[in-house]
Amino acid sequence: MPEFIIVEFVEKARDLYLDTGTRFPRRIIWAMGLIKYAAAKVNVELGLLSSDVGSAIMRVSQELMSGKYDDEVILDVYQTGSGTGLNMNINEVIAKHAYLDLGVKVHPNDHVNLGQSSNDVVPTAIRVAAVMEYVESLRPAINDLIVSLRRKVNEFSDIVKPGRTHLRDALPVTLGQELSGYLDAFLRDVQLLDYTINFVKGLPIGGTAVGTGFNTHPRFGDEVVKVINEVTGLDFVRVNPFMSMKLLTDLVMLSSAIKALSLDLHRLGQDIRLMFSGPFTGLNEIDIPTQGEVAGSSIMPGKTNPVTVESLLQAIAQVLGLDKSIEHASMLGEFELSMGIPVIGYDIIMEMSILSEGIRKFTKLVIDGLTPNVDVMRRYAEKSLALITMLTPMIGYEKAAELSRELMMGRSIRDVLKELGFSDDEIDNILNLKELTKPGFKVQRK
C-alpha cells in the first residue's frame, strides 16, 4: 500500500483545522493507542480481523502507547468537534508503521478503525486518559499533601497565634488548628474526586456513529472494555452510549471537583503568603527556608519571596480558566453527539497535570519546610484586642466593648483586669492563651 494513501486524511485536514501548535497531551495519545490495541485484539478474537493484520495493529499501538510516535500526532486540538481528526491521525500512524516497519498492509479505516467511529472512540479515550491522570498523578499529589499537613497539624498543636477575622484581631488559635481546617478540606475534596471519578469510568465504546452500535459486533464494546481493564486494572464499565457520546457532563463534574480542590488550595496559599509576609513590615509568623534559595528581586539584595506559593496560585488561575472552558464546551453539540470533545479532553488533562505539579512542589518546598516563628505569634496573640472577649460572660458585651476602646487607647489588658479586681495569679491564669483555644468559659459568670 503506497504511503501517500495512508496519510492522505491528515495532510488534507491540516489545511482545514486550526494550526495553533496546541497538541494533544501524552496521556490522550496513550489512551488512543490503548483503544486501538484493544479493538484489534477483540476483532481478531471475534474473527473479524486476520491475525497478521491484528497483530501488526496491536504491536504498533503498543509502540504508540509508549510515546514512540508522539511527534506524528500532529493535528491541532482545535479541530472537528467529534475528534475525527485525532482518530484518523492515530489510525494513519498505526497503518503507516504496520506497513513500513512490519511489512503488513493495514488500512487505517478498514482495519485499524474496524468496529469503531470517532464518535465513540475519542469520548472513550479522553475518559480513560482522565481517569489514569487522576489515579497516577493528581491523587498521589493530594495524598502527599494530606500526609504533610497532618504531620504539621500535630507538630504545631501547641503553638498559639492570633486568630483573625476580616483581617482584624480575633481570639487566639493554634497554628495546628488553623491548618487542620485545610487538612479536613482536602480530605473532603478527595472524597468528592473519588466519587466523581467513578462516573468518568463509564465508556461509550461500541456505540459507533450515533450510539446504536451499527457496523460493529454486538459484543465488541463490552469486550474492548474488558481488555482496557486488563491493561489498566481500573474497573471501567460500558454505559449507555446515547448518554456518554453526546453528554460530557461527567467530565464537567470531575472538573468541578478539581475546581473545589483548587479553591481550597488557593485559600491556603493566600494564608501562607500573609503569614510569610515581612520580615519586618509584615506578619513574619512563619519561615519557609526553601523560598530563599532564589533571589526574590533583581534590584533588592537579600529579598525573599514565596515563589513556590505564587507559582501554585498562578497554576490555579489557569485551572479555573480551563474549568470554565470545559463548562462551555460541554454545551456544544446537538442530538447524538457532543461537539466539544477534543478541547474538553485537552483541558481536563491539563487541569490535572498543572495542578499535580503545583501540589507536589507546594508540598515539598512549602508545607514540609514550614517553620513557625513561635515568639512572634505569641506576642501578637497577647496583644490581640479580642482577648477582652473572655471577660464578656462576666461583665457583659456593652461593658466589654467599652473596655476594648480603652485598650485601643494603649492600656494593657492586664491593667484592665486589675481594675476589675483580679489578682496577679488570677490574671496569669486568665491569660493562659493555650486555654483560650479550647471550648468553654474561661471566666465564669457571677
Coordinates of C-alpha atoms in Angstrom, one line a residue:
M1 CA 0.0 0.0 0.0
P2 CA 1.6 3.3 -1.0
E3 CA 2.4 5.6 1.8
F4 CA 0.7 8.6 0.3
I5 CA -2.7 6.8 0.5
I6 CA -2.2 6.0 4.2
V7 CA -1.6 9.6 5.3
E8 CA -4.0 11.4 2.9
F9 CA -6.6 12.4 5.6
V10 CA -4.1 14.1 7.9
E11 CA -2.5 16.0 5.0
K12 CA -5.8 17.4 3.9
A13 CA -7.1 18.1 7.4
R14 CA -4.1 20.2 8.3
D15 CA -5.4 22.8 5.9
L16 CA -8.9 22.9 7.4
Y17 CA -8.2 22.7 11.1
L18 CA -6.6 25.4 13.2
D19 CA -2.8 25.3 13.5
T20 CA -2.2 26.9 16.9
G21 CA 0.6 24.5 17.8
T22 CA -1.7 23.0 20.6
R23 CA -1.2 19.3 20.5
F24 CA -2.9 16.5 22.4
P25 CA -1.1 15.6 25.7
R26 CA 0.8 12.3 26.0
R27 CA -1.9 10.8 28.2
I28 CA -4.6 11.1 25.5
I29 CA -2.2 9.7 22.8
W30 CA -1.6 6.8 25.2
A31 CA -5.3 6.2 25.7
M32 CA -5.9 6.3 21.9
G33 CA -3.2 3.7 21.5
L34 CA -4.8 1.5 24.2
I35 CA -8.2 1.6 22.5
K36 CA -6.7 0.7 19.1
Y37 CA -4.8 -2.2 20.8
A38 CA -7.9 -3.4 22.5
A39 CA -10.1 -3.1 19.4
A40 CA -7.6 -5.1 17.2
K41 CA -7.4 -7.8 19.9
V42 CA -11.1 -8.1 20.2
N43 CA -11.7 -8.1 16.4
V44 CA -9.2 -10.9 16.0
E45 CA -10.9 -12.9 18.7
L46 CA -14.3 -12.3 17.1
G47 CA -13.0 -13.5 13.7
L48 CA -13.4 -10.1 12.1
L49 CA -9.7 -9.4 11.5
S50 CA -6.9 -11.7 10.4
S51 CA -4.3 -12.5 13.0
D52 CA -1.4 -11.0 11.0
V53 CA -3.2 -7.6 10.5
G54 CA -4.5 -7.7 14.1
S55 CA -1.0 -8.5 15.5
A56 CA 0.5 -5.7 13.5
I57 CA -2.0 -3.2 14.7
M58 CA -1.5 -4.3 18.3
R59 CA 2.2 -4.1 18.1
V60 CA 2.2 -0.6 16.6
S61 CA -0.5 0.5 19.1
Q62 CA 1.7 -0.5 22.0
E63 CA 4.6 1.5 20.5
L64 CA 2.2 4.4 20.2
M65 CA 1.3 4.0 23.8
S66 CA 4.9 4.1 24.8
G67 CA 5.4 7.5 23.1
K68 CA 7.3 6.3 20.1
Y69 CA 5.1 8.2 17.6
D70 CA 4.1 11.3 19.6
D71 CA 5.7 13.6 17.0
E72 CA 3.5 12.1 14.3
V73 CA 0.2 13.0 16.1
I74 CA 0.3 16.5 14.5
L75 CA -3.3 17.6 14.2
D76 CA -4.3 20.6 16.3
V77 CA -6.6 20.2 19.3
Y78 CA -8.9 22.8 17.7
Q79 CA -10.4 20.6 15.0
T80 CA -13.6 18.8 14.2
G81 CA -15.7 18.7 17.4
S82 CA -16.0 14.9 17.5
G83 CA -12.3 14.4 17.4
T84 CA -12.3 12.7 13.9
G85 CA -9.0 14.4 13.2
L86 CA -7.4 12.8 16.2
N87 CA -8.9 9.4 15.5
M88 CA -7.8 9.4 11.8
N89 CA -4.4 10.8 12.7
I90 CA -3.9 7.8 15.0
N91 CA -5.4 5.4 12.5
E92 CA -3.0 6.5 9.8
V93 CA 0.1 6.5 12.1
I94 CA -0.7 2.9 13.0
A95 CA -1.4 1.8 9.4
K96 CA 1.8 3.6 8.2
H97 CA 4.1 1.9 10.6
A98 CA 2.4 -1.5 10.3
Y99 CA 3.2 -1.3 6.5
L100 CA 6.6 0.4 6.6
D101 CA 8.1 -1.3 9.7
L102 CA 6.4 -4.7 9.7
G103 CA 5.5 -5.1 6.0
V104 CA 1.8 -5.7 6.8
K105 CA -0.7 -3.9 4.6
V106 CA -3.1 -2.3 7.0
H107 CA -5.8 0.1 6.1
P108 CA -6.5 3.0 8.5
N109 CA -10.3 2.7 8.2
D110 CA -11.0 -0.9 7.2
H111 CA -8.6 -2.4 9.7
V112 CA -7.4 0.0 12.4
N113 CA -10.9 1.6 12.8
L114 CA -12.8 -1.6 12.4
G115 CA -16.0 -1.6 14.5
Q116 CA -15.4 1.9 15.6
S117 CA -16.3 5.5 14.9
S118 CA -14.5 8.7 16.0
N119 CA -17.8 9.4 17.8
D120 CA -17.3 6.6 20.3
V121 CA -13.5 6.2 20.2
V122 CA -12.5 9.8 21.2
P123 CA -15.1 10.2 24.0
T124 CA -13.8 6.9 25.3
A125 CA -10.2 7.9 25.1
I126 CA -10.5 11.2 26.9
R127 CA -12.3 9.4 29.8
V128 CA -9.6 6.7 30.0
A129 CA -6.9 9.3 29.9
A130 CA -8.7 11.4 32.6
V131 CA -9.0 8.5 35.0
M132 CA -5.4 7.5 34.5
E133 CA -4.2 11.1 35.0
Y134 CA -6.2 11.2 38.2
V135 CA -5.0 7.9 39.5
E136 CA -1.4 8.2 38.6
S137 CA -0.8 11.9 39.0
L138 CA -3.3 14.1 40.8
R139 CA -4.4 11.6 43.5
P140 CA -0.9 10.8 44.7
A141 CA 0.0 14.5 44.8
I142 CA -3.0 15.2 47.0
N143 CA -2.2 12.2 49.2
D144 CA 1.3 13.6 49.8
L145 CA -0.1 17.0 50.7
I146 CA -2.5 15.4 53.2
V147 CA 0.3 13.4 54.8
S148 CA 2.5 16.5 55.1
L149 CA -0.4 18.7 56.5
R150 CA -1.4 16.0 59.0
R151 CA 2.2 16.0 60.3
K152 CA 2.2 19.7 60.7
V153 CA -1.1 19.8 62.4
N154 CA 0.2 17.5 65.1
E155 CA 3.6 19.3 65.3
F156 CA 2.0 22.7 65.7
S157 CA -0.8 21.7 68.1
D158 CA 0.5 23.8 71.0
I159 CA 1.8 26.8 69.0
V160 CA -0.6 29.7 69.8
K161 CA -1.1 32.5 67.4
P162 CA -3.7 35.3 66.9
G163 CA -6.9 34.4 65.1
R164 CA -8.0 36.9 62.5
T165 CA -11.4 37.6 61.1
H166 CA -11.8 40.3 58.4
L167 CA -8.1 40.7 58.7
R168 CA -8.6 42.1 62.2
D169 CA -7.7 40.8 65.6
A170 CA -9.7 37.8 66.8
L171 CA -9.4 35.2 69.6
P172 CA -6.3 33.1 69.7
V173 CA -6.0 29.8 67.8
T174 CA -3.2 27.3 67.5
L175 CA -1.3 27.0 64.2
G176 CA -2.3 23.4 64.3
Q177 CA -6.0 24.3 64.5
E178 CA -5.6 26.7 61.6
L179 CA -4.0 24.1 59.4
S180 CA -6.5 21.4 60.5
G181 CA -9.2 23.2 58.7
Y182 CA -7.3 22.9 55.4
L183 CA -6.4 19.2 56.2
D184 CA -10.1 18.3 56.6
A185 CA -11.0 20.3 53.5
F186 CA -8.5 18.4 51.3
L187 CA -9.8 15.1 52.8
R188 CA -13.3 16.2 51.8
D189 CA -12.0 17.2 48.3
V190 CA -10.5 13.7 47.8
Q191 CA -13.8 12.1 48.7
L192 CA -15.6 14.2 46.1
L193 CA -13.0 13.4 43.5
D194 CA -13.0 9.7 44.2
Y195 CA -16.8 9.7 44.0
T196 CA -16.9 11.7 40.8
I197 CA -14.2 9.7 39.0
N198 CA -16.4 6.7 39.1
F199 CA -18.8 8.4 36.6
V200 CA -15.9 9.1 34.3
K201 CA -15.2 5.4 34.2
G202 CA -18.3 4.9 32.1
L203 CA -17.3 4.4 28.4
P204 CA -19.3 4.6 25.2
I205 CA -17.1 2.4 23.1
G206 CA -19.2 0.2 20.8
G207 CA -21.7 2.9 20.1
T208 CA -20.1 3.7 16.7
A209 CA -21.5 6.7 14.9
V210 CA -24.7 7.5 16.8
G211 CA -24.9 5.1 19.7
T212 CA -26.7 2.2 18.1
G213 CA -23.6 0.1 17.5
F214 CA -24.3 -0.3 13.8
N215 CA -21.4 -1.8 11.8
T216 CA -19.8 -3.5 14.8
H217 CA -20.2 -6.8 16.6
P218 CA -22.8 -6.7 19.4
R219 CA -20.1 -7.9 21.9
F220 CA -17.4 -5.5 20.7
G221 CA -17.9 -2.7 23.2
D222 CA -18.0 -5.0 26.2
E223 CA -15.0 -7.0 25.1
V224 CA -13.0 -3.8 24.4
V225 CA -13.7 -2.6 27.9
K226 CA -12.5 -5.9 29.3
V227 CA -9.2 -5.5 27.5
I228 CA -8.9 -1.9 28.7
N229 CA -9.4 -3.2 32.3
E230 CA -6.8 -6.0 31.8
V231 CA -4.3 -3.3 30.9
T232 CA -5.2 -0.6 33.4
G233 CA -6.8 -2.5 36.3
L234 CA -9.2 0.4 36.8
D235 CA -12.7 -1.1 36.5
F236 CA -14.0 0.8 33.6
V237 CA -17.6 -0.1 32.6
R238 CA -19.6 0.3 29.4
V239 CA -22.5 2.7 29.8
N240 CA -25.4 3.9 27.6
P241 CA -23.6 5.4 24.6
F242 CA -26.7 7.6 23.9
M243 CA -25.7 9.4 27.1
S244 CA -21.9 9.3 27.1
M245 CA -21.4 10.2 23.4
K246 CA -23.5 13.3 23.5
L247 CA -23.1 14.4 27.1
L248 CA -19.8 15.0 28.7
T249 CA -21.2 16.2 32.0
D250 CA -19.3 13.5 33.9
L251 CA -16.1 15.3 32.9
V252 CA -17.8 18.6 33.9
M253 CA -18.4 17.1 37.3
L254 CA -14.8 16.0 37.6
S255 CA -13.6 19.4 36.6
S256 CA -15.9 21.0 39.2
A257 CA -14.4 18.8 41.9
I258 CA -11.0 19.8 40.7
K259 CA -12.1 23.4 40.9
A260 CA -13.3 22.9 44.6
L261 CA -9.8 21.5 45.4
S262 CA -8.2 24.4 43.6
L263 CA -10.2 27.0 45.6
D264 CA -9.2 25.3 48.9
L265 CA -5.6 25.3 47.8
H266 CA -5.9 29.0 46.8
R267 CA -7.1 29.9 50.3
L268 CA -4.2 28.0 52.0
G269 CA -1.7 29.7 49.6
Q270 CA -3.0 33.1 50.5
D271 CA -2.9 32.5 54.2
I272 CA 0.7 31.2 53.9
R273 CA 1.7 34.3 51.9
L274 CA 0.3 36.5 54.6
M275 CA 2.0 34.6 57.4
F276 CA 5.3 34.7 55.5
S277 CA 5.0 38.5 54.8
G278 CA 7.7 40.7 56.2
P279 CA 10.1 40.0 57.8
F280 CA 9.9 43.4 59.5
T281 CA 6.9 45.2 57.9
G282 CA 4.6 42.2 57.6
L283 CA 3.4 39.4 59.9
N284 CA 6.5 37.2 59.8
E285 CA 4.7 34.4 61.6
I286 CA 6.3 31.7 59.6
D287 CA 9.5 31.0 57.7
I288 CA 9.8 28.9 54.6
P289 CA 13.6 28.3 54.2
T290 CA 13.4 26.9 50.7
Q291 CA 11.9 30.1 49.3
G292 CA 15.2 31.9 50.0
E293 CA 17.1 29.7 47.6
V294 CA 16.5 32.0 44.7
A295 CA 16.7 35.8 44.6
G296 CA 13.4 37.5 45.3
S297 CA 14.4 40.7 43.5
S298 CA 16.7 41.8 40.7
I299 CA 17.3 45.1 42.5
M300 CA 16.9 44.5 46.2
P301 CA 19.6 42.2 47.6
G302 CA 18.6 39.6 50.1
K303 CA 14.9 39.8 49.4
T304 CA 13.0 36.5 49.5
N305 CA 9.5 35.8 48.1
P306 CA 7.1 32.9 48.5
V307 CA 7.9 31.9 44.9
T308 CA 6.5 28.4 45.1
V309 CA 3.2 29.6 46.6
E310 CA 2.9 32.2 43.9
S311 CA 3.6 29.6 41.2
L312 CA 0.8 27.4 42.6
L313 CA -1.6 30.4 42.7
Q314 CA -0.9 31.1 39.1
A315 CA -1.4 27.5 38.2
I316 CA -4.7 27.6 40.0
A317 CA -5.8 30.6 38.0
Q318 CA -5.1 28.6 34.8
V319 CA -7.1 25.6 36.2
L320 CA -10.1 27.8 36.9
G321 CA -10.0 29.1 33.4
L322 CA -9.8 25.6 32.0
D323 CA -12.8 24.6 34.1
K324 CA -14.8 27.4 32.5
S325 CA -13.7 26.2 29.1
I326 CA -14.9 22.7 29.9
E327 CA -18.2 24.1 31.1
H328 CA -18.8 26.0 27.9
A329 CA -17.5 23.2 25.6
S330 CA -19.8 20.7 27.2
M331 CA -22.8 22.7 25.8
L332 CA -21.6 22.4 22.2
G333 CA -23.5 19.8 20.2
E334 CA -26.9 18.6 19.4
F335 CA -28.8 15.4 19.3
E336 CA -26.5 12.3 19.3
L337 CA -23.0 13.9 19.7
S338 CA -21.0 16.5 21.6
M339 CA -19.1 19.0 19.6
G340 CA -16.5 19.9 22.3
I341 CA -14.8 16.5 22.7
P342 CA -11.2 17.4 21.8
V343 CA -11.0 20.6 23.8
I344 CA -12.6 19.0 26.9
G345 CA -10.2 16.1 26.7
Y346 CA -7.3 18.5 26.4
D347 CA -8.5 20.8 29.2
I348 CA -9.3 18.1 31.7
I349 CA -5.8 16.5 31.3
M350 CA -4.1 19.9 31.5
E351 CA -6.1 20.7 34.7
M352 CA -4.8 17.7 36.5
S353 CA -1.3 17.9 35.1
I354 CA -0.8 21.5 36.1
L355 CA -2.4 21.1 39.5
S356 CA -0.4 17.9 40.2
E357 CA 2.9 19.6 39.6
G358 CA 1.8 22.6 41.6
I359 CA 0.7 20.5 44.6
R360 CA 3.9 18.4 44.5
K361 CA 6.2 21.4 44.6
F362 CA 4.0 23.2 47.2
T363 CA 4.1 20.2 49.5
K364 CA 7.8 19.6 49.2
L365 CA 9.0 23.2 49.2
V366 CA 6.5 24.9 51.4
I367 CA 4.5 22.7 53.7
D368 CA 7.3 20.2 54.5
G369 CA 9.6 23.0 55.4
L370 CA 7.2 25.4 57.1
T371 CA 8.7 26.7 60.3
P372 CA 6.7 28.8 62.8
N373 CA 8.2 31.9 64.4
V374 CA 6.8 31.0 67.8
D375 CA 7.7 34.1 69.7
V376 CA 6.3 36.4 67.1
M377 CA 3.0 34.5 67.1
R378 CA 2.7 34.5 70.9
R379 CA 3.5 38.2 71.1
Y380 CA 0.8 39.0 68.5
A381 CA -1.7 36.8 70.4
E382 CA -1.0 38.5 73.7
K383 CA -1.6 41.9 72.2
S384 CA -4.9 41.0 70.5
L385 CA -7.8 43.2 71.3
A386 CA -10.0 40.2 71.1
L387 CA -8.7 38.9 74.4
I388 CA -11.3 41.2 76.0
T389 CA -13.9 38.6 74.7
M390 CA -13.0 36.3 77.6
L391 CA -14.5 38.9 80.0
T392 CA -17.8 39.2 78.2
P393 CA -19.5 36.3 80.1
M394 CA -18.8 38.1 83.4
I395 CA -19.2 41.8 82.7
G396 CA -21.5 41.8 79.6
Y397 CA -21.0 42.7 76.0
E398 CA -21.5 46.5 76.4
K399 CA -19.0 46.9 79.2
A400 CA -16.5 44.7 77.3
A401 CA -16.9 46.9 74.3
E402 CA -16.1 50.0 76.5
L403 CA -13.0 48.3 77.8
S404 CA -12.0 47.4 74.3
R405 CA -12.0 51.1 73.4
E406 CA -9.7 51.7 76.4
L407 CA -7.3 49.0 75.1
M408 CA -7.3 50.8 71.8
M409 CA -6.0 53.8 73.7
G410 CA -3.0 51.9 74.7
R411 CA -3.9 50.4 78.0
S412 CA -2.9 46.8 78.7
I413 CA -5.4 44.1 79.3
R414 CA -3.6 43.3 82.5
D415 CA -4.3 46.7 83.9
V416 CA -7.9 46.4 82.9
L417 CA -8.2 43.1 84.7
K418 CA -6.6 44.6 87.8
E419 CA -9.2 47.4 87.9
L420 CA -11.8 44.7 87.7
G421 CA -10.4 43.2 90.9
F422 CA -8.5 40.2 89.6
S423 CA -5.3 39.2 91.4
D424 CA -2.0 38.7 89.6
D425 CA -2.3 34.9 89.9
E426 CA -5.9 35.1 88.5
I427 CA -4.7 37.3 85.7
D428 CA -1.9 34.9 84.8
N429 CA -4.4 32.1 84.7
I430 CA -6.8 34.1 82.5
L431 CA -4.1 35.0 80.1
N432 CA -3.1 31.4 79.6
L433 CA -3.5 31.7 75.8
K434 CA -3.5 27.9 75.1
E435 CA -6.6 27.6 77.3
L436 CA -8.3 30.2 75.2
T437 CA -8.1 28.0 72.1
K438 CA -10.5 25.5 73.8
P439 CA -14.3 25.4 74.1
G440 CA -15.9 26.7 77.3
F441 CA -15.9 29.8 79.5
K442 CA -12.5 31.0 80.7
V443 CA -14.1 33.4 83.2
Q444 CA -17.2 32.2 85.0
R445 CA -20.3 34.2 85.1
K446 CA -21.2 35.8 88.5

